[in-house]
PDB file of C-alpha atoms in Angstrom:
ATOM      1  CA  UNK A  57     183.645  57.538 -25.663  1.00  0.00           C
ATOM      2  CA  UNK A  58     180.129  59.000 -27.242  1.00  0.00           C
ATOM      3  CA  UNK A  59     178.936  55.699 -25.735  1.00  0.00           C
ATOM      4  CA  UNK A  60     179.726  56.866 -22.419  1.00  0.00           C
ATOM      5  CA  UNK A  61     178.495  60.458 -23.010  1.00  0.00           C
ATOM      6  CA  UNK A  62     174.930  58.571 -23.950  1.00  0.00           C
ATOM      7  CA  UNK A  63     174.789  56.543 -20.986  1.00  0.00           C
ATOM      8  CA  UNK A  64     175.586  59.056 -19.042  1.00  0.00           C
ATOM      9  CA  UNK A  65     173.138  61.452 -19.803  1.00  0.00           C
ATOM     10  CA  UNK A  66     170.722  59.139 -20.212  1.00  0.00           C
ATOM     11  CA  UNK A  67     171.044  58.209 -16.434  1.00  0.00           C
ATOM     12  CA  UNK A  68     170.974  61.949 -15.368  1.00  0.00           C
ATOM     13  CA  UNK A  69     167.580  62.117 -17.353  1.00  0.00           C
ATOM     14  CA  UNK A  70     166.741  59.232 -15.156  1.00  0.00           C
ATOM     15  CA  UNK A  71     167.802  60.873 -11.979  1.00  0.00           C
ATOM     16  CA  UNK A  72     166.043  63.925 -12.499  1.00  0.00           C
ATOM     17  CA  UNK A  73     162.936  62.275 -14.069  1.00  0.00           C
ATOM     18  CA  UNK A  74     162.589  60.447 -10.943  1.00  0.00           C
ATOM     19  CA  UNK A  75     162.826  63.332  -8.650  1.00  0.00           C
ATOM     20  CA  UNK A  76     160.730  65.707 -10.721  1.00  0.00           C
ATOM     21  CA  UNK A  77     157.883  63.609 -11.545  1.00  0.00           C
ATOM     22  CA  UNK A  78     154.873  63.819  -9.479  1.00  0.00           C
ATOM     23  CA  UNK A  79     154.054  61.159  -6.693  1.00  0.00           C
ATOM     24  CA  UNK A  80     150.827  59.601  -5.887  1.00  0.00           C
ATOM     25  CA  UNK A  81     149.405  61.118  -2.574  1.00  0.00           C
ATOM     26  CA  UNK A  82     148.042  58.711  -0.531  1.00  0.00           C
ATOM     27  CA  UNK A  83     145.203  60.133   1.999  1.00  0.00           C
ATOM     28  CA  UNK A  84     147.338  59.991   4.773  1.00  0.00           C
ATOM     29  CA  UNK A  85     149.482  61.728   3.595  1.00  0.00           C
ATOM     30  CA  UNK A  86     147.139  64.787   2.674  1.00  0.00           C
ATOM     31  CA  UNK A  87     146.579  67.499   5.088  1.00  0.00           C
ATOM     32  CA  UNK A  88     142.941  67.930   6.498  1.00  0.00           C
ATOM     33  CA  UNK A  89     140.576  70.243   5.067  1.00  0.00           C
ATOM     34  CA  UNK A  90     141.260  73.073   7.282  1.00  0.00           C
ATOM     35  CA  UNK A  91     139.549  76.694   7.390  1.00  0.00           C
ATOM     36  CA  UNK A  92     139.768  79.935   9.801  1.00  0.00           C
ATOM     37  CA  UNK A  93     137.273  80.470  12.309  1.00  0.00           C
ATOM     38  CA  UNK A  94     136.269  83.882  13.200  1.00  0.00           C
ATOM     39  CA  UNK A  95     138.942  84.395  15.549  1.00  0.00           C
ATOM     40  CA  UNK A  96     141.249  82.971  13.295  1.00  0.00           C
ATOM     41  CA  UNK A  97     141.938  79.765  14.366  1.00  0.00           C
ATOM     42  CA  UNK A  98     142.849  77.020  11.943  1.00  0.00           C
ATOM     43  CA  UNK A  99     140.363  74.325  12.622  1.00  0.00           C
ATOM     44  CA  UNK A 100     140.004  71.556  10.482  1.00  0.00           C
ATOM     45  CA  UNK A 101     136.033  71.020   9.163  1.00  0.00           C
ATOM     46  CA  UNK A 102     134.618  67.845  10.163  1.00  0.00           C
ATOM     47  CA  UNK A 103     132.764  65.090   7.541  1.00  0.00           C
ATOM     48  CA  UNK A 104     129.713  63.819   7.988  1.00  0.00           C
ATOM     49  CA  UNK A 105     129.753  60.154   8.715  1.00  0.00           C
ATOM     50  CA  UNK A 106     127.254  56.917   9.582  1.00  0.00           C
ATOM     51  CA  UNK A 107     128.957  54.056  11.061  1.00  0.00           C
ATOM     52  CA  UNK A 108     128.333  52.224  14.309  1.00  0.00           C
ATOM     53  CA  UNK A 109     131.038  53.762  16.801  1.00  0.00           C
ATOM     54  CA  UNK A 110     133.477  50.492  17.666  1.00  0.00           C
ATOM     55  CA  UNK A 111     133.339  48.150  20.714  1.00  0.00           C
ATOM     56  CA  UNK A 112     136.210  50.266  21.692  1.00  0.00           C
ATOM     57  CA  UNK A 113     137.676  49.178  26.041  1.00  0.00           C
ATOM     58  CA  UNK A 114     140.165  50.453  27.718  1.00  0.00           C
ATOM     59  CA  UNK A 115     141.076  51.746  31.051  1.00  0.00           C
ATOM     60  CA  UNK A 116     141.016  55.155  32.237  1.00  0.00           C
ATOM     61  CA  UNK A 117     144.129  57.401  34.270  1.00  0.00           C
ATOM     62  CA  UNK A 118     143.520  55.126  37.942  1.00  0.00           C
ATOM     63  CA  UNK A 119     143.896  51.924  35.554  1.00  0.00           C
ATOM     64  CA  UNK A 120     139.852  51.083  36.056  1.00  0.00           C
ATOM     65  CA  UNK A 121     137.824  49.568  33.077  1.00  0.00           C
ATOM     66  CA  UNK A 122     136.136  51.899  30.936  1.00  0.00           C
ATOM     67  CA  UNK A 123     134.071  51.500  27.595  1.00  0.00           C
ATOM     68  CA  UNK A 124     132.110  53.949  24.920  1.00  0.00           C
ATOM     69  CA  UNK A 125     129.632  51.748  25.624  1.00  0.00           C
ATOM     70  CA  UNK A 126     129.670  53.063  29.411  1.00  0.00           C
ATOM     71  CA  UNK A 127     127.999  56.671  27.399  1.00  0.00           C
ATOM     72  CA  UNK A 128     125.236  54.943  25.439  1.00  0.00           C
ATOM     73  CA  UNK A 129     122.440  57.952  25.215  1.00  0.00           C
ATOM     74  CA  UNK A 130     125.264  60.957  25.602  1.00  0.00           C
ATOM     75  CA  UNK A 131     126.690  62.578  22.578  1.00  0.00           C
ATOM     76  CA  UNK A 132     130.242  61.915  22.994  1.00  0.00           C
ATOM     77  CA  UNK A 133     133.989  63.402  21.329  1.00  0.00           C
ATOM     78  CA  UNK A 134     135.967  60.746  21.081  1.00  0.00           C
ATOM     79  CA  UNK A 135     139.763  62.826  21.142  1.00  0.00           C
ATOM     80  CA  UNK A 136     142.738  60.557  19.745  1.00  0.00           C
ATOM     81  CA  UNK A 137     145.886  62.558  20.762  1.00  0.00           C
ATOM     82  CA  UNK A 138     148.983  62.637  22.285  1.00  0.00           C
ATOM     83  CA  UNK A 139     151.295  64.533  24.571  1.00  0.00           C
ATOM     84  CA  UNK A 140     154.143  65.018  22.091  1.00  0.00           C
ATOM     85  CA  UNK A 141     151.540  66.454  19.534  1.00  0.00           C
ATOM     86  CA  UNK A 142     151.675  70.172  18.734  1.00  0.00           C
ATOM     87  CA  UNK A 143     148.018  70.028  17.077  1.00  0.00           C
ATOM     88  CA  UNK A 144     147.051  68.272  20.060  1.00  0.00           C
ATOM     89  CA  UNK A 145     147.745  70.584  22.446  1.00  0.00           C
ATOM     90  CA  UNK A 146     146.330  73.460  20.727  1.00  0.00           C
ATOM     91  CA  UNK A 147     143.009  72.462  20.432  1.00  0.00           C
ATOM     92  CA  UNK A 148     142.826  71.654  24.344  1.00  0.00           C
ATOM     93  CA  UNK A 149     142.189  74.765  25.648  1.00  0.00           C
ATOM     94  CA  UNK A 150     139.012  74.342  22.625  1.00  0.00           C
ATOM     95  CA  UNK A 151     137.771  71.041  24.190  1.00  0.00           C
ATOM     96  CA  UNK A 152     137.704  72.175  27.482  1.00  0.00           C
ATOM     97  CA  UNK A 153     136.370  75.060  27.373  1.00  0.00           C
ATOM     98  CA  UNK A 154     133.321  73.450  25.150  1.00  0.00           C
ATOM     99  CA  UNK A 155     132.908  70.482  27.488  1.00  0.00           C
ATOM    100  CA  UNK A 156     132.320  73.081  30.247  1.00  0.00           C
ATOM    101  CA  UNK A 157     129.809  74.725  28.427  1.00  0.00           C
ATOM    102  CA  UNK A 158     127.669  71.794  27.545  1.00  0.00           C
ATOM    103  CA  UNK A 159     128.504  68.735  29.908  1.00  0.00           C
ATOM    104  CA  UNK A 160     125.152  69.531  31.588  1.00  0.00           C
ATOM    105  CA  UNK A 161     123.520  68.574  27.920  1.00  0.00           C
ATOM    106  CA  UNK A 162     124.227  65.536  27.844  1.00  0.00           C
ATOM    107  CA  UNK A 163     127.605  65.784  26.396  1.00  0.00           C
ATOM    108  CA  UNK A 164     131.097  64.433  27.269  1.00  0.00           C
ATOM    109  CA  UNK A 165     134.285  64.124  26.064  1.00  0.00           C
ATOM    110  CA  UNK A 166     136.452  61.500  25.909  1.00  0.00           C
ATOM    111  CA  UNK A 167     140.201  61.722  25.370  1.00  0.00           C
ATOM    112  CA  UNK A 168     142.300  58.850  24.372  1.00  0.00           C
ATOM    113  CA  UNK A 169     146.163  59.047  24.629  1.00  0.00           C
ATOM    114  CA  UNK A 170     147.862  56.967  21.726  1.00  0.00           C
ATOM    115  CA  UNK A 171     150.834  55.447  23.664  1.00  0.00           C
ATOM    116  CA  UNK A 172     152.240  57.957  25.687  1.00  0.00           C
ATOM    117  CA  UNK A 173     153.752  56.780  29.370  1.00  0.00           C
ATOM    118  CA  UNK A 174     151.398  57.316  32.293  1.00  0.00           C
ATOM    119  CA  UNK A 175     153.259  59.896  34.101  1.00  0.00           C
ATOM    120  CA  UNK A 176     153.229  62.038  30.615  1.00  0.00           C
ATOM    121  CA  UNK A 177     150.144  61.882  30.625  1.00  0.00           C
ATOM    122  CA  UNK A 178     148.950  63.188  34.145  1.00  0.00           C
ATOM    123  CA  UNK A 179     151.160  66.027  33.393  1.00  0.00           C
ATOM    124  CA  UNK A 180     149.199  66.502  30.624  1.00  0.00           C
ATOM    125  CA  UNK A 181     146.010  66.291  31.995  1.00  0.00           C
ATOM    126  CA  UNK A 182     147.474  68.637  35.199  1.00  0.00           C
ATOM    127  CA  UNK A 183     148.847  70.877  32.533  1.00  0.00           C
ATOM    128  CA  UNK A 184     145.706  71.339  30.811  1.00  0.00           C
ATOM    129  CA  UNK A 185     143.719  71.779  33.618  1.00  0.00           C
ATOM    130  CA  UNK A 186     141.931  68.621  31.896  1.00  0.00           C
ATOM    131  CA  UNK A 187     138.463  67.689  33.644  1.00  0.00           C
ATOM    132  CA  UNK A 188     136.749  65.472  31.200  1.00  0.00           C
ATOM    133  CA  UNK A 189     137.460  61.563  30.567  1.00  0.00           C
ATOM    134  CA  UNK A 190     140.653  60.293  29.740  1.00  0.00           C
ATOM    135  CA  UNK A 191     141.938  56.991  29.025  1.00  0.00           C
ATOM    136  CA  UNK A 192     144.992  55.221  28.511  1.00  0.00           C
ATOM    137  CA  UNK A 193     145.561  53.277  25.397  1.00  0.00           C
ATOM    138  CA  UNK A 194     149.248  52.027  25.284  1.00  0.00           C
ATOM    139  CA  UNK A 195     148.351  49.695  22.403  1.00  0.00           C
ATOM    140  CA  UNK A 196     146.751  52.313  20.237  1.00  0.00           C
ATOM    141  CA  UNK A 197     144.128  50.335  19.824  1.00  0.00           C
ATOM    142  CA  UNK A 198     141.492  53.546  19.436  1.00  0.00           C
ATOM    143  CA  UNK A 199     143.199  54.457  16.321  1.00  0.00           C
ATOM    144  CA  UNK A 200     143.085  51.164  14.838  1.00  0.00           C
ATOM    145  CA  UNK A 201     139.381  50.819  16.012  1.00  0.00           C
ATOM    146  CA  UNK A 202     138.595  54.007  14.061  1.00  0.00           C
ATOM    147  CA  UNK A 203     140.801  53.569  11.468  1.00  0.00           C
ATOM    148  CA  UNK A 204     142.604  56.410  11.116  1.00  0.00           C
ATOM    149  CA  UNK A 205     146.459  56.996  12.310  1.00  0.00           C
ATOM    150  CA  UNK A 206     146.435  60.838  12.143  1.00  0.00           C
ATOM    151  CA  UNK A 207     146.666  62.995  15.689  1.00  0.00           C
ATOM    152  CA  UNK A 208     144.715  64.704  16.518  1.00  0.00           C
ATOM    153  CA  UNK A 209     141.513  62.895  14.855  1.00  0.00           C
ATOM    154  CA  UNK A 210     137.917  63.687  16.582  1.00  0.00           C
ATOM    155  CA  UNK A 211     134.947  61.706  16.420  1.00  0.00           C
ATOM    156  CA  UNK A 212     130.915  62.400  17.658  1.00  0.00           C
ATOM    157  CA  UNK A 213     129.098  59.637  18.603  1.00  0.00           C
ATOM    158  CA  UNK A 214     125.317  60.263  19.309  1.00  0.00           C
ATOM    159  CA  UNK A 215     123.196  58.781  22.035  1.00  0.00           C
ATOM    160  CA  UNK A 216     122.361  55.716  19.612  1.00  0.00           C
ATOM    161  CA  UNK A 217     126.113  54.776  19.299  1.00  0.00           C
ATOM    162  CA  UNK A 218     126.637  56.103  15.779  1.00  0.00           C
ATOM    163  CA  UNK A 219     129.671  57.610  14.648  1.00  0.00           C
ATOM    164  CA  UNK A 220     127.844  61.293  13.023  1.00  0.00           C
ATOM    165  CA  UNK A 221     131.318  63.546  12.806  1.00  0.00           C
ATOM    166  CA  UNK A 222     134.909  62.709  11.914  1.00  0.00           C
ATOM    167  CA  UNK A 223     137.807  65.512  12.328  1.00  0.00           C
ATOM    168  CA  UNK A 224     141.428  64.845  11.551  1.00  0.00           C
ATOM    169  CA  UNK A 225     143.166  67.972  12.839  1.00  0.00           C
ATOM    170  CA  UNK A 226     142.667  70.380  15.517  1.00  0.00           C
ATOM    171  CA  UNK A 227     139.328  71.696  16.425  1.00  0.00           C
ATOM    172  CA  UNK A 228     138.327  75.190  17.001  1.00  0.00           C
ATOM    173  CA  UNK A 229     135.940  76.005  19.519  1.00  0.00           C
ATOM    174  CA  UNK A 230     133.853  77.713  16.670  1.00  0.00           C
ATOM    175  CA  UNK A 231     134.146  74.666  14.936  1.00  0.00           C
ATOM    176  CA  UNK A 232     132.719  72.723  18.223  1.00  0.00           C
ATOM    177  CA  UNK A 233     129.763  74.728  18.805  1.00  0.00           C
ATOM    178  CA  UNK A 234     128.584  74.770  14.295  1.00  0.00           C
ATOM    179  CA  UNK A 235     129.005  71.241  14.135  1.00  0.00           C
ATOM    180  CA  UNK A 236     128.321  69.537  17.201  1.00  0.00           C
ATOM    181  CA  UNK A 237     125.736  71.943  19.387  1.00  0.00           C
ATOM    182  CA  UNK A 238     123.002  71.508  16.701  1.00  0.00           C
ATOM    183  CA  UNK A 239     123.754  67.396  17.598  1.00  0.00           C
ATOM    184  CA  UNK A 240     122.629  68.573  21.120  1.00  0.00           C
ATOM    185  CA  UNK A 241     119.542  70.614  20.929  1.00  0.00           C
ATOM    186  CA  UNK A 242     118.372  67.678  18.670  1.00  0.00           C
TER     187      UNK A 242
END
């Protein structure tokens, strides 16, 4: 009987050691550095990077070939999202509103839907009242080709083809026009 008593609490220890103790966070599984704009927005803050954007080809909404490589000497967004994606959606309204301010700069955006069926995603796009780029990607091969599985993830590319700004999370607009105007006027 006290043998029994032993074992048993000794697997209840176990049990609760197990669910108590801390866990490893991988950095997927952390949340983006986030902040509130002015108007406050949550808007996650970009990192500076330096890495030659990918080779990345796909097709756009009407199914015709399209490439980054079609932008060389624009500053471009690169916008990995998806219909289904709450963060996604709320930074839309962000991106379009800053790709009508500065398309005429030499800037464009280009927004890449991870997977989601055609007709979703001219909704979308109608929805949105979406007039920059977008392309289809039904083998998520964009988020592969940046490595990074989080939506929505953001990346500038400058005229020379290097990757300059990463973003996982939604964008503010305040966020657009700190980070990615002084890219412009350069």
């Amino acid at each position: 009987m006290p043998l029994i008593l032993i074992g048993s609490g000794l697997i209840i220890l176990g049990v609760l050691g197990f669910i108590l103790w801390p866990k490893p966070e991988a950095a997927s599984d952390r949340a983006p550095d986030t902040t509130l704009d002015s108007g406050g927005q949550n808007s996650s803050i970009p990192v500076q990077v330096e890495f030659p954007a990918p080779d990345l080809k796909l097709s756009d909404l009407d199914g015709k070939p399209v490439s980054l490589d079609d932008y060389r000497g624009q500053i471009v967004l690169v916008n990995n999202w998806a219909t289904w994606c709450p963060p996604c959606k709320a930074e839309m309204p962000a991106l379009q509103a800053y790709y009508d301010s500065h398309s005429h700069d030499g800037f464009t955006i280009v927004a890449i839907d991870a997977g989601d069926p055609a007709a979703a995603v001219q909704d979308f796009v109608r929805e949105f009242g979406l007039t920059f780029p977008v392309w289809s990607d039904p083998e998520m091969k964009a988020l592969d080709a940046f490595r990074n599985k989080g939506l929505p993830s953001s990346y500038v590319i400058d005229g020379s083809g290097t990757v300059r700004l990463a973003w996982t999370g939604a964008i503010s607009r305040e966020m657009l026009e700190k980070h990615v105007t002084p890219l412009l006027e350069d």
